mmCIF file of C-alpha atoms and ligand atoms in Angstrom:
data_model
loop_
_atom_site.group_PDB
_atom_site.id
_atom_site.type_symbol
_atom_site.label_atom_id
_atom_site.label_comp_id
_atom_site.label_asym_id
_atom_site.label_seq_id
_atom_site.Cartn_x
_atom_site.Cartn_y
_atom_site.Cartn_z
ATOM 1 C CA MET K 1 102.624 79.877 102.126
ATOM 2 C CA GLU K 2 105.473 77.060 102.492
ATOM 3 C CA ARG K 3 107.374 76.617 105.765
ATOM 4 C CA VAL K 4 110.642 77.488 106.503
ATOM 5 C CA HIS K 5 113.367 75.354 107.594
ATOM 6 C CA ASN K 6 113.469 76.546 111.185
ATOM 7 C CA PHE K 7 116.845 76.173 113.277
ATOM 8 C CA ASN K 8 115.248 78.073 116.269
ATOM 9 C CA ALA K 9 117.017 76.801 119.157
ATOM 10 C CA GLY K 10 114.085 76.821 121.341
ATOM 11 C CA PRO K 11 110.973 77.830 121.454
ATOM 12 C CA ALA K 12 111.566 75.890 117.976
ATOM 13 C CA VAL K 13 110.348 73.895 115.431
ATOM 14 C CA LEU K 14 106.955 71.716 116.307
ATOM 15 C CA PRO K 15 105.421 68.363 114.450
ATOM 16 C CA GLU K 16 103.207 69.686 111.496
ATOM 17 C CA GLU K 17 100.653 67.149 111.760
ATOM 18 C CA VAL K 18 100.610 68.617 115.474
ATOM 19 C CA LEU K 19 100.377 72.352 114.229
ATOM 20 C CA ARG K 20 97.267 70.715 111.914
ATOM 21 C CA GLU K 21 95.483 69.647 114.703
ATOM 22 C CA ALA K 22 96.101 71.827 117.182
ATOM 23 C CA GLN K 23 93.949 74.393 113.928
ATOM 24 C CA ALA K 24 91.517 71.236 113.598
ATOM 25 C CA ASP K 25 91.394 71.917 117.436
ATOM 26 C CA LEU K 26 90.966 75.194 118.773
ATOM 27 C CA PHE K 27 87.826 77.007 117.166
ATOM 28 C CA ASN K 28 85.739 73.345 118.968
ATOM 29 C CA TYR K 29 86.891 71.153 120.698
ATOM 30 C CA LYS K 30 85.710 68.126 120.275
ATOM 31 C CA GLY K 31 81.929 69.726 120.378
ATOM 32 C CA MET K 32 82.626 71.533 123.025
ATOM 33 C CA GLY K 33 82.141 74.358 121.700
ATOM 34 C CA LEU K 34 85.143 76.099 122.527
ATOM 35 C CA SER K 35 89.081 75.410 122.399
ATOM 36 C CA VAL K 36 91.379 74.360 125.436
ATOM 37 C CA MET K 37 91.949 77.887 125.899
ATOM 38 C CA GLU K 38 89.055 78.625 126.579
ATOM 39 C CA MET K 39 88.160 75.462 129.103
ATOM 40 C CA SER K 40 88.122 75.600 132.491
ATOM 41 C CA HIS K 41 90.629 73.904 133.912
ATOM 42 C CA ARG K 42 88.006 71.847 136.165
ATOM 43 C CA SER K 43 86.647 70.833 134.264
ATOM 44 C CA LYS K 44 86.500 66.468 133.353
ATOM 45 C CA GLU K 45 87.721 67.650 130.325
ATOM 46 C CA TYR K 46 90.474 69.280 130.815
ATOM 47 C CA GLN K 47 90.833 66.488 133.295
ATOM 48 C CA ALA K 48 91.706 64.542 130.173
ATOM 49 C CA ILE K 49 94.216 66.172 128.616
ATOM 50 C CA ILE K 50 96.810 66.815 132.050
ATOM 51 C CA ASP K 51 96.047 62.922 132.588
ATOM 52 C CA GLU K 52 96.970 62.297 129.170
ATOM 53 C CA THR K 53 100.550 64.137 129.065
ATOM 54 C CA HIS K 54 101.116 62.515 132.038
ATOM 55 C CA ALA K 55 100.330 58.753 131.448
ATOM 56 C CA THR K 56 102.297 59.074 128.236
ATOM 57 C CA VAL K 57 105.167 61.540 129.651
ATOM 58 C CA LYS K 58 105.438 57.707 131.976
ATOM 59 C CA ARG K 59 104.915 55.718 129.060
ATOM 60 C CA ILE K 60 107.479 56.930 126.488
ATOM 61 C CA TYR K 61 110.137 57.022 129.326
ATOM 62 C CA GLY K 62 109.170 53.369 130.902
ATOM 63 C CA LEU K 63 107.914 55.043 134.853
ATOM 64 C CA GLY K 64 107.171 53.380 136.969
ATOM 65 C CA ASP K 65 104.992 54.662 140.236
ATOM 66 C CA ASP K 66 108.095 55.160 141.854
ATOM 67 C CA TYR K 67 107.889 58.452 139.430
ATOM 68 C CA ASP K 68 105.213 61.541 139.727
ATOM 69 C CA VAL K 69 105.241 63.907 136.312
ATOM 70 C CA LEU K 70 104.220 67.621 137.166
ATOM 71 C CA PHE K 71 104.336 71.176 134.961
ATOM 72 C CA LEU K 72 105.288 73.805 136.061
ATOM 73 C CA GLN K 73 105.411 77.831 134.957
ATOM 74 C CA GLY K 74 109.094 79.472 135.781
ATOM 75 C CA GLY K 75 110.902 77.715 132.567
ATOM 76 C CA ALA K 76 113.924 76.292 133.695
ATOM 77 C CA SER K 77 115.819 79.260 135.248
ATOM 78 C CA MET K 78 112.687 78.490 137.763
ATOM 79 C CA GLN K 79 113.709 74.985 138.734
ATOM 80 C CA PHE K 80 116.886 76.342 138.580
ATOM 81 C CA LEU K 81 116.418 78.039 141.890
ATOM 82 C CA MET K 82 113.312 75.778 143.228
ATOM 83 C CA VAL K 83 116.201 72.589 142.968
ATOM 84 C CA PRO K 84 118.884 74.349 145.939
ATOM 85 C CA LEU K 85 115.475 75.279 147.718
ATOM 86 C CA ASN K 86 113.981 71.793 148.080
ATOM 87 C CA PHE K 87 116.438 69.859 147.953
ATOM 88 C CA ALA K 88 120.164 71.823 148.777
ATOM 89 C CA PHE K 89 119.978 69.533 152.633
ATOM 90 C CA GLU K 90 120.900 70.625 155.932
ATOM 91 C CA GLY K 91 124.584 70.604 156.695
ATOM 92 C CA LYS K 92 125.375 68.755 153.002
ATOM 93 C CA GLU K 93 126.776 70.459 149.671
ATOM 94 C CA VAL K 94 125.209 70.876 146.802
ATOM 95 C CA ASN K 95 126.997 69.690 143.646
ATOM 96 C CA TYR K 96 127.254 71.486 139.485
ATOM 97 C CA ILE K 97 128.982 69.994 137.487
ATOM 98 C CA ASN K 98 129.350 73.186 134.866
ATOM 99 C CA THR K 99 129.046 72.659 131.318
ATOM 100 C CA GLY K 100 128.077 76.357 130.572
ATOM 101 C CA GLN K 101 125.931 78.880 130.236
ATOM 102 C CA TRP K 102 122.981 77.444 132.114
ATOM 103 C CA SER K 103 125.279 75.659 134.412
ATOM 104 C CA LYS K 104 126.399 79.213 135.255
ATOM 105 C CA LYS K 105 123.223 80.059 136.912
ATOM 106 C CA ALA K 106 122.102 77.082 137.774
ATOM 107 C CA ILE K 107 124.435 77.746 140.111
ATOM 108 C CA ALA K 108 124.736 80.949 140.470
ATOM 109 C CA GLU K 109 121.204 80.577 141.738
ATOM 110 C CA ALA K 110 122.389 78.267 144.523
ATOM 111 C CA LYS K 111 124.674 80.436 145.961
ATOM 112 C CA LYS K 112 122.229 83.625 145.551
ATOM 113 C CA ILE K 113 120.353 81.578 148.106
ATOM 114 C CA GLY K 114 122.685 80.392 149.976
ATOM 115 C CA LYS K 115 123.499 77.040 149.571
ATOM 116 C CA ASN K 116 127.022 75.330 150.208
ATOM 117 C CA VAL K 117 127.900 74.823 146.207
ATOM 118 C CA HIS K 118 130.362 72.629 145.285
ATOM 119 C CA VAL K 119 131.721 72.773 141.649
ATOM 120 C CA ALA K 120 132.791 68.936 141.359
ATOM 121 C CA ALA K 121 134.089 69.552 137.855
ATOM 122 C CA THR K 122 133.778 71.585 135.202
ATOM 123 C CA SER K 123 134.885 72.414 131.079
ATOM 124 C CA GLU K 124 135.200 76.197 131.387
ATOM 125 C CA ASP K 125 139.440 76.359 130.553
ATOM 126 C CA ARG K 126 138.901 74.754 127.209
ATOM 127 C CA ASN K 127 135.559 77.313 127.134
ATOM 128 C CA PHE K 128 133.218 74.642 127.405
ATOM 129 C CA ALA K 129 134.174 73.352 124.182
ATOM 130 C CA TYR K 130 133.734 68.565 125.781
ATOM 131 C CA ILE K 131 132.091 67.844 128.588
ATOM 132 C CA PRO K 132 133.813 66.874 131.716
ATOM 133 C CA LYS K 133 134.611 62.493 131.767
ATOM 134 C CA THR K 134 135.812 62.795 135.238
ATOM 135 C CA TRP K 135 133.963 64.822 138.903
ATOM 136 C CA LYS K 136 135.321 64.884 142.609
ATOM 137 C CA LEU K 137 132.371 65.570 144.503
ATOM 138 C CA SER K 138 131.939 66.308 147.593
ATOM 139 C CA ASP K 139 132.283 65.308 151.334
ATOM 140 C CA ASN K 140 128.620 64.895 151.434
ATOM 141 C CA PRO K 141 126.660 65.683 148.806
ATOM 142 C CA ALA K 142 123.446 66.853 148.922
ATOM 143 C CA TYR K 143 123.167 66.505 145.104
ATOM 144 C CA LEU K 144 124.779 65.654 141.982
ATOM 145 C CA HIS K 145 123.045 68.270 139.277
ATOM 146 C CA ILE K 146 124.297 68.328 135.001
ATOM 147 C CA THR K 147 123.195 69.918 132.278
ATOM 148 C CA THR K 148 122.254 66.983 130.137
ATOM 149 C CA ASN K 149 122.677 69.152 126.155
ATOM 150 C CA ASN K 150 124.191 72.631 126.230
ATOM 151 C CA THR K 151 122.081 74.786 123.658
ATOM 152 C CA ILE K 152 124.840 77.088 123.059
ATOM 153 C CA PHE K 153 128.446 75.986 123.211
ATOM 154 C CA GLY K 154 126.757 72.359 121.787
ATOM 155 C CA THR K 155 128.019 70.008 123.028
ATOM 156 C CA GLU K 156 126.019 66.697 124.967
ATOM 157 C CA TRP K 157 126.617 63.214 127.538
ATOM 158 C CA LYS K 158 126.962 60.858 125.430
ATOM 159 C CA LYS K 159 126.228 59.179 128.310
ATOM 160 C CA ASP K 160 124.301 59.371 132.132
ATOM 161 C CA PRO K 161 126.270 59.100 134.472
ATOM 162 C CA ASP K 162 127.185 56.441 137.706
ATOM 163 C CA ILE K 163 127.534 58.143 140.464
ATOM 164 C CA PRO K 164 127.717 56.632 144.030
ATOM 165 C CA ALA K 165 124.749 55.337 145.542
ATOM 166 C CA GLY K 166 122.468 57.578 147.577
ATOM 167 C CA ILE K 167 123.057 60.624 146.384
ATOM 168 C CA PRO K 168 120.331 61.994 144.270
ATOM 169 C CA LEU K 169 121.390 62.780 140.121
ATOM 170 C CA ILE K 170 119.386 65.848 138.559
ATOM 171 C CA ALA K 171 119.390 67.146 135.048
ATOM 172 C CA ASP K 172 118.258 69.926 133.659
ATOM 173 C CA MET K 173 117.028 68.355 130.505
ATOM 174 C CA SER K 174 115.493 70.914 128.625
ATOM 175 C CA SER K 175 117.782 70.533 124.996
ATOM 176 C CA ASN K 176 117.793 66.764 124.766
ATOM 177 C CA PHE K 177 114.728 65.929 126.367
ATOM 178 C CA MET K 178 112.989 63.391 125.174
ATOM 179 C CA SER K 179 115.289 63.271 122.167
ATOM 180 C CA LYS K 180 116.612 59.124 122.904
ATOM 181 C CA PRO K 181 116.707 56.748 124.787
ATOM 182 C CA ILE K 182 118.208 56.987 129.036
ATOM 183 C CA GLU K 183 118.863 55.144 131.457
ATOM 184 C CA VAL K 184 115.602 57.449 133.140
ATOM 185 C CA LYS K 185 116.374 55.121 136.075
ATOM 186 C CA LYS K 186 120.034 56.705 137.582
ATOM 187 C CA TYR K 187 118.214 60.152 137.491
ATOM 188 C CA ASP K 188 116.092 61.278 140.787
ATOM 189 C CA LEU K 189 115.267 64.333 139.066
ATOM 190 C CA ILE K 190 114.519 65.523 135.719
ATOM 191 C CA TYR K 191 112.899 69.056 134.713
ATOM 192 C CA ALA K 192 113.237 70.058 130.785
ATOM 193 C CA GLY K 193 110.939 73.522 129.411
ATOM 194 C CA ALA K 194 109.102 72.064 126.626
ATOM 195 C CA GLN K 195 109.641 74.288 124.209
ATOM 196 C CA LYS K 196 112.063 72.695 122.262
ATOM 197 C CA ASN K 197 111.941 69.610 122.449
ATOM 198 C CA VAL K 198 108.399 68.775 123.719
ATOM 199 C CA GLY K 199 106.396 71.301 123.148
ATOM 200 C CA PRO K 200 105.364 75.526 122.928
ATOM 201 C CA ALA K 201 106.607 77.326 125.794
ATOM 202 C CA GLY K 202 104.661 77.992 129.316
ATOM 203 C CA ALA K 203 105.159 74.598 130.958
ATOM 204 C CA VAL K 204 108.602 72.994 132.263
ATOM 205 C CA VAL K 205 108.130 69.245 132.563
ATOM 206 C CA VAL K 206 109.585 67.858 136.062
ATOM 207 C CA ILE K 207 110.441 63.953 136.476
ATOM 208 C CA ILE K 208 110.719 63.173 140.213
ATOM 209 C CA LYS K 209 111.088 60.179 141.986
ATOM 210 C CA LYS K 210 109.231 59.874 145.043
ATOM 211 C CA SER K 211 111.457 59.301 148.015
ATOM 212 C CA LEU K 212 113.249 62.215 146.783
ATOM 213 C CA LEU K 213 110.352 64.597 146.713
ATOM 214 C CA GLU K 214 109.077 63.181 149.998
ATOM 215 C CA LYS K 215 112.893 64.379 151.691
ATOM 216 C CA ALA K 216 112.402 68.350 150.364
ATOM 217 C CA ASN K 217 112.724 70.742 152.866
ATOM 218 C CA PRO K 218 109.817 71.456 154.411
ATOM 219 C CA GLY K 219 108.790 75.448 155.385
ATOM 220 C CA LEU K 220 109.001 76.588 151.452
ATOM 221 C CA PRO K 221 107.036 79.407 149.998
ATOM 222 C CA THR K 222 103.835 77.431 148.579
ATOM 223 C CA MET K 223 104.573 77.972 144.989
ATOM 224 C CA LEU K 224 108.493 76.392 144.936
ATOM 225 C CA ASP K 225 107.920 73.921 147.318
ATOM 226 C CA TYR K 226 107.124 70.327 144.207
ATOM 227 C CA ASN K 227 105.655 68.908 147.315
ATOM 228 C CA THR K 228 102.698 71.358 146.771
ATOM 229 C CA HIS K 229 101.930 70.377 143.167
ATOM 230 C CA ALA K 230 102.909 67.037 143.532
ATOM 231 C CA LYS K 231 100.309 66.274 146.272
ATOM 232 C CA LYS K 232 97.248 68.755 143.593
ATOM 233 C CA GLY K 233 98.443 66.650 140.000
ATOM 234 C CA SER K 234 100.091 70.072 138.787
ATOM 235 C CA MET K 235 96.870 72.043 139.156
ATOM 236 C CA PHE K 236 97.102 74.053 142.353
ATOM 237 C CA ASN K 237 96.607 76.751 141.107
ATOM 238 C CA THR K 238 95.818 78.021 137.060
ATOM 239 C CA PRO K 239 97.809 75.397 134.555
ATOM 240 C CA PRO K 240 99.224 76.281 131.726
ATOM 241 C CA CYS K 241 96.515 74.366 130.140
ATOM 242 C CA TRP K 242 96.983 75.240 126.342
ATOM 243 C CA THR K 243 100.951 74.290 126.277
ATOM 244 C CA ILE K 244 100.280 70.831 128.267
ATOM 245 C CA TYR K 245 97.608 70.037 125.603
ATOM 246 C CA MET K 246 100.357 70.944 122.966
ATOM 247 C CA ILE K 247 102.716 69.568 125.004
ATOM 248 C CA GLY K 248 101.394 65.891 125.088
ATOM 249 C CA LEU K 249 99.889 66.413 121.200
ATOM 250 C CA VAL K 250 103.522 66.220 120.847
ATOM 251 C CA LEU K 251 104.036 63.190 123.295
ATOM 252 C CA LYS K 252 101.604 61.928 120.807
ATOM 253 C CA TRP K 253 103.282 62.051 117.707
ATOM 254 C CA VAL K 254 106.862 60.994 119.569
ATOM 255 C CA GLU K 255 104.986 57.729 119.844
ATOM 256 C CA SER K 256 103.274 57.719 117.223
ATOM 257 C CA PHE K 257 107.631 58.053 115.615
ATOM 258 C CA GLY K 258 107.889 54.982 116.898
ATOM 259 C CA GLY K 259 109.275 55.790 121.003
ATOM 260 C CA LEU K 260 112.912 57.248 121.221
ATOM 261 C CA ALA K 261 115.371 54.181 119.680
ATOM 262 C CA MET K 262 113.109 55.740 116.147
ATOM 263 C CA VAL K 263 113.585 59.302 117.336
ATOM 264 C CA GLU K 264 117.088 58.598 117.892
ATOM 265 C CA LYS K 265 118.267 57.860 114.569
ATOM 266 C CA ASN K 266 116.421 60.077 113.010
ATOM 267 C CA ASN K 267 118.253 62.883 115.821
ATOM 268 C CA ILE K 268 121.691 61.249 114.487
ATOM 269 C CA ALA K 269 120.925 61.372 110.577
ATOM 270 C CA LYS K 270 120.076 64.741 110.871
ATOM 271 C CA ALA K 271 123.273 65.578 112.924
ATOM 272 C CA ASP K 272 125.031 63.518 110.147
ATOM 273 C CA TYR K 273 124.008 65.296 108.258
ATOM 274 C CA ILE K 274 124.991 68.582 108.853
ATOM 275 C CA TYR K 275 128.260 67.629 110.210
ATOM 276 C CA LYS K 276 129.348 65.063 107.881
ATOM 277 C CA VAL K 277 129.706 68.657 105.619
ATOM 278 C CA ILE K 278 131.323 70.039 108.380
ATOM 279 C CA ASP K 279 134.003 67.238 108.613
ATOM 280 C CA GLU K 280 134.175 67.606 104.933
ATOM 281 C CA SER K 281 134.945 71.782 104.336
ATOM 282 C CA ASN K 282 138.741 71.287 104.920
ATOM 283 C CA GLY K 283 138.450 73.932 107.863
ATOM 284 C CA PHE K 284 135.732 76.441 106.140
ATOM 285 C CA TYR K 285 133.554 75.235 108.796
ATOM 286 C CA LYS K 286 134.692 74.676 112.077
ATOM 287 C CA GLY K 287 133.290 72.593 114.651
ATOM 288 C CA THR K 288 133.562 74.305 117.458
ATOM 289 C CA VAL K 289 133.412 71.192 119.974
ATOM 290 C CA ASP K 290 134.945 68.380 120.973
ATOM 291 C CA LYS K 291 134.016 65.153 117.980
ATOM 292 C CA GLU K 292 133.163 62.292 120.353
ATOM 293 C CA ASP K 293 131.078 65.205 122.499
ATOM 294 C CA ARG K 294 129.351 66.858 119.397
ATOM 295 C CA SER K 295 125.349 67.339 119.801
ATOM 296 C CA LEU K 296 122.541 65.811 118.800
ATOM 297 C CA MET K 297 120.107 69.268 119.034
ATOM 298 C CA ASN K 298 122.530 71.788 118.691
ATOM 299 C CA ILE K 299 124.689 71.643 116.636
ATOM 300 C CA THR K 300 127.877 74.900 116.021
ATOM 301 C CA PHE K 301 130.039 75.851 113.803
ATOM 302 C CA ARG K 302 132.606 78.806 113.408
ATOM 303 C CA MET K 303 132.796 80.303 109.902
ATOM 304 C CA GLU K 304 136.763 82.428 108.930
ATOM 305 C CA SER K 305 134.868 85.717 109.823
ATOM 306 C CA GLU K 306 132.013 87.022 111.086
ATOM 307 C CA GLU K 307 131.318 88.747 107.480
ATOM 308 C CA LEU K 308 131.322 84.983 106.534
ATOM 309 C CA GLU K 309 129.039 83.682 108.559
ATOM 310 C CA ALA K 310 126.513 86.424 108.281
ATOM 311 C CA LEU K 311 126.676 86.020 104.619
ATOM 312 C CA PHE K 312 125.986 82.085 104.833
ATOM 313 C CA ILE K 313 122.491 83.207 107.172
ATOM 314 C CA SER K 314 121.916 85.764 105.263
ATOM 315 C CA GLU K 315 122.072 83.493 102.451
ATOM 316 C CA ALA K 316 120.139 80.815 103.775
ATOM 317 C CA LYS K 317 117.478 82.236 105.428
ATOM 318 C CA LYS K 318 116.720 83.574 100.788
ATOM 319 C CA GLN K 319 116.871 79.622 100.871
ATOM 320 C CA GLY K 320 113.827 79.354 103.733
ATOM 321 C CA MET K 321 115.926 78.274 106.068
ATOM 322 C CA ILE K 322 116.236 80.047 109.599
ATOM 323 C CA GLY K 323 117.383 80.048 112.930
ATOM 324 C CA LEU K 324 121.287 80.018 111.486
ATOM 325 C CA LYS K 325 122.429 82.387 114.285
ATOM 326 C CA GLY K 326 124.608 80.989 116.980
ATOM 327 C CA HIS K 327 123.366 82.054 120.591
ATOM 328 C CA ARG K 328 124.424 85.600 121.260
ATOM 329 C CA ASP K 329 126.763 85.022 123.908
ATOM 330 C CA VAL K 330 129.086 82.679 121.614
ATOM 331 C CA GLY K 331 128.539 84.639 118.445
ATOM 332 C CA GLY K 332 128.736 82.087 115.135
ATOM 333 C CA CYS K 333 126.250 79.766 113.516
ATOM 334 C CA ARG K 334 123.943 76.544 115.126
ATOM 335 C CA ALA K 335 121.680 74.645 113.551
ATOM 336 C CA SER K 336 119.347 73.391 116.598
ATOM 337 C CA THR K 337 117.599 69.886 115.019
ATOM 338 C CA TYR K 338 115.574 69.079 118.019
ATOM 339 C CA ASN K 339 113.333 66.062 117.353
ATOM 340 C CA SER K 340 110.956 67.560 115.180
ATOM 341 C CA LEU K 341 113.097 69.264 113.052
ATOM 342 C CA PRO K 342 112.255 67.250 109.570
ATOM 343 C CA LEU K 343 115.100 65.363 108.372
ATOM 344 C CA PRO K 344 114.370 66.579 104.654
ATOM 345 C CA ALA K 345 115.705 70.065 106.067
ATOM 346 C CA ALA K 346 118.755 68.855 107.485
ATOM 347 C CA LYS K 347 119.249 67.477 104.160
ATOM 348 C CA ALA K 348 118.248 70.500 102.940
ATOM 349 C CA LEU K 349 120.740 72.601 105.177
ATOM 350 C CA SER K 350 122.938 70.738 104.475
ATOM 351 C CA GLU K 351 123.247 71.159 100.566
ATOM 352 C CA PHE K 352 123.230 74.438 101.161
ATOM 353 C CA MET K 353 126.208 74.097 103.079
ATOM 354 C CA ARG K 354 128.181 72.370 100.057
ATOM 355 C CA GLU K 355 126.927 75.075 97.393
ATOM 356 C CA PHE K 356 127.741 78.576 99.444
ATOM 357 C CA GLN K 357 131.340 76.776 100.240
ATOM 358 C CA LYS K 358 131.745 76.225 96.702
ATOM 359 C CA LYS K 359 131.019 80.135 95.888
ATOM 360 C CA ASN K 360 133.180 81.287 98.904
ATOM 361 C CA GLY K 361 135.811 78.790 99.733
HETATM 362 N N1 PMP R 1 118.783 74.942 130.504
HETATM 363 C C1 PMP R 1 119.107 75.179 129.024
HETATM 364 C C2 PMP R 1 119.791 73.673 128.683
HETATM 365 C C3 PMP R 1 118.398 75.620 128.458
HETATM 366 O O1 PMP R 1 118.444 75.728 126.680
HETATM 367 C C4 PMP R 1 117.532 76.802 128.373
HETATM 368 C C5 PMP R 1 116.762 77.959 127.743
HETATM 369 N N2 PMP R 1 117.264 78.173 126.618
HETATM 370 C C6 PMP R 1 117.773 76.916 129.617
HETATM 371 C C7 PMP R 1 117.970 76.286 130.548
HETATM 372 C C8 PMP R 1 115.731 78.074 130.618
HETATM 373 O O2 PMP R 1 114.549 78.369 129.524
HETATM 374 P P1 PMP R 1 114.097 79.407 130.371
HETATM 375 O O3 PMP R 1 114.433 80.227 129.244
HETATM 376 O O4 PMP R 1 112.410 78.826 129.615
HETATM 377 O O5 PMP R 1 113.899 79.223 131.824
#
């Protein structure tokens, strides 16, 4: 059977080459007579897998010894809790920029554990259709937290923010992790659920500056303390072995693609196909966000009626294009065009969109 064009928002499409390699390894990994799923995480073979995945993350982002990389569980949602637990320092306020549902959840979690939350900027006044360009930090910020890509609303930070030295910058990059070159050194902590750009569900990749790690609040519950995991190379307890192995394969694919600059080029080409149709549709397809803040990863649009949107989604499915329904909280349509989505899939969607308009416009 042919594979579909998969526009799911996450878990999402994986590179075909990666799936084939995983398939080949599945039954008998490197002649060991077992799969990675069945291997002891204490074996030297597994150690080699996690070490290489760790090294590849560092290589792709050009990180030096001042950063560590962790593979944790509990998804990005657990990071909403771990970040304030570890880094809401006594007498300081935790700062957040609110750009949508996921930022709100991060804020809610910090509040829930009694932290002093300051919202430095929000785009809620226009239903999160843009990224704030200015913000006002509190007097004594413990850190600033941003969500670099808003999976539900379809906005993305185009520039890594400049904030005063000494204030840690923390980013939820779940939906645009490794999708383009960034000024990585501006960030003290980056976290990303693997299931969008770098692998299957089951692990969150955390990139953390060691200088921040050293300052983490003491006395935390063991599993919620970043230092527990850093000290044990993400193997304090059984890690999500298979997911980390898959992340390793996806990252090798990123490298063979030419690294982040080439990945970005491809992502721009894919997004352009679709945004162009929206812009040339005379309002048949209505983009939901400001053009300058449009996401390269999650392309959101609406049509005249919900009935027409439903027809669009079902007709697309008949053509082998799936995952185009908007998030249940906002409705409409959304095409997620993560790294692994092949260019021809985006082209096919753009052609389908033009045809659909001809028939229904
Ligand atoms: N942050 C962002 C930006 C997301 O898109 C998501 C998931 N869609 C999450 C956090 C939550 O991730 P998880 O399901 O891994 O907890």
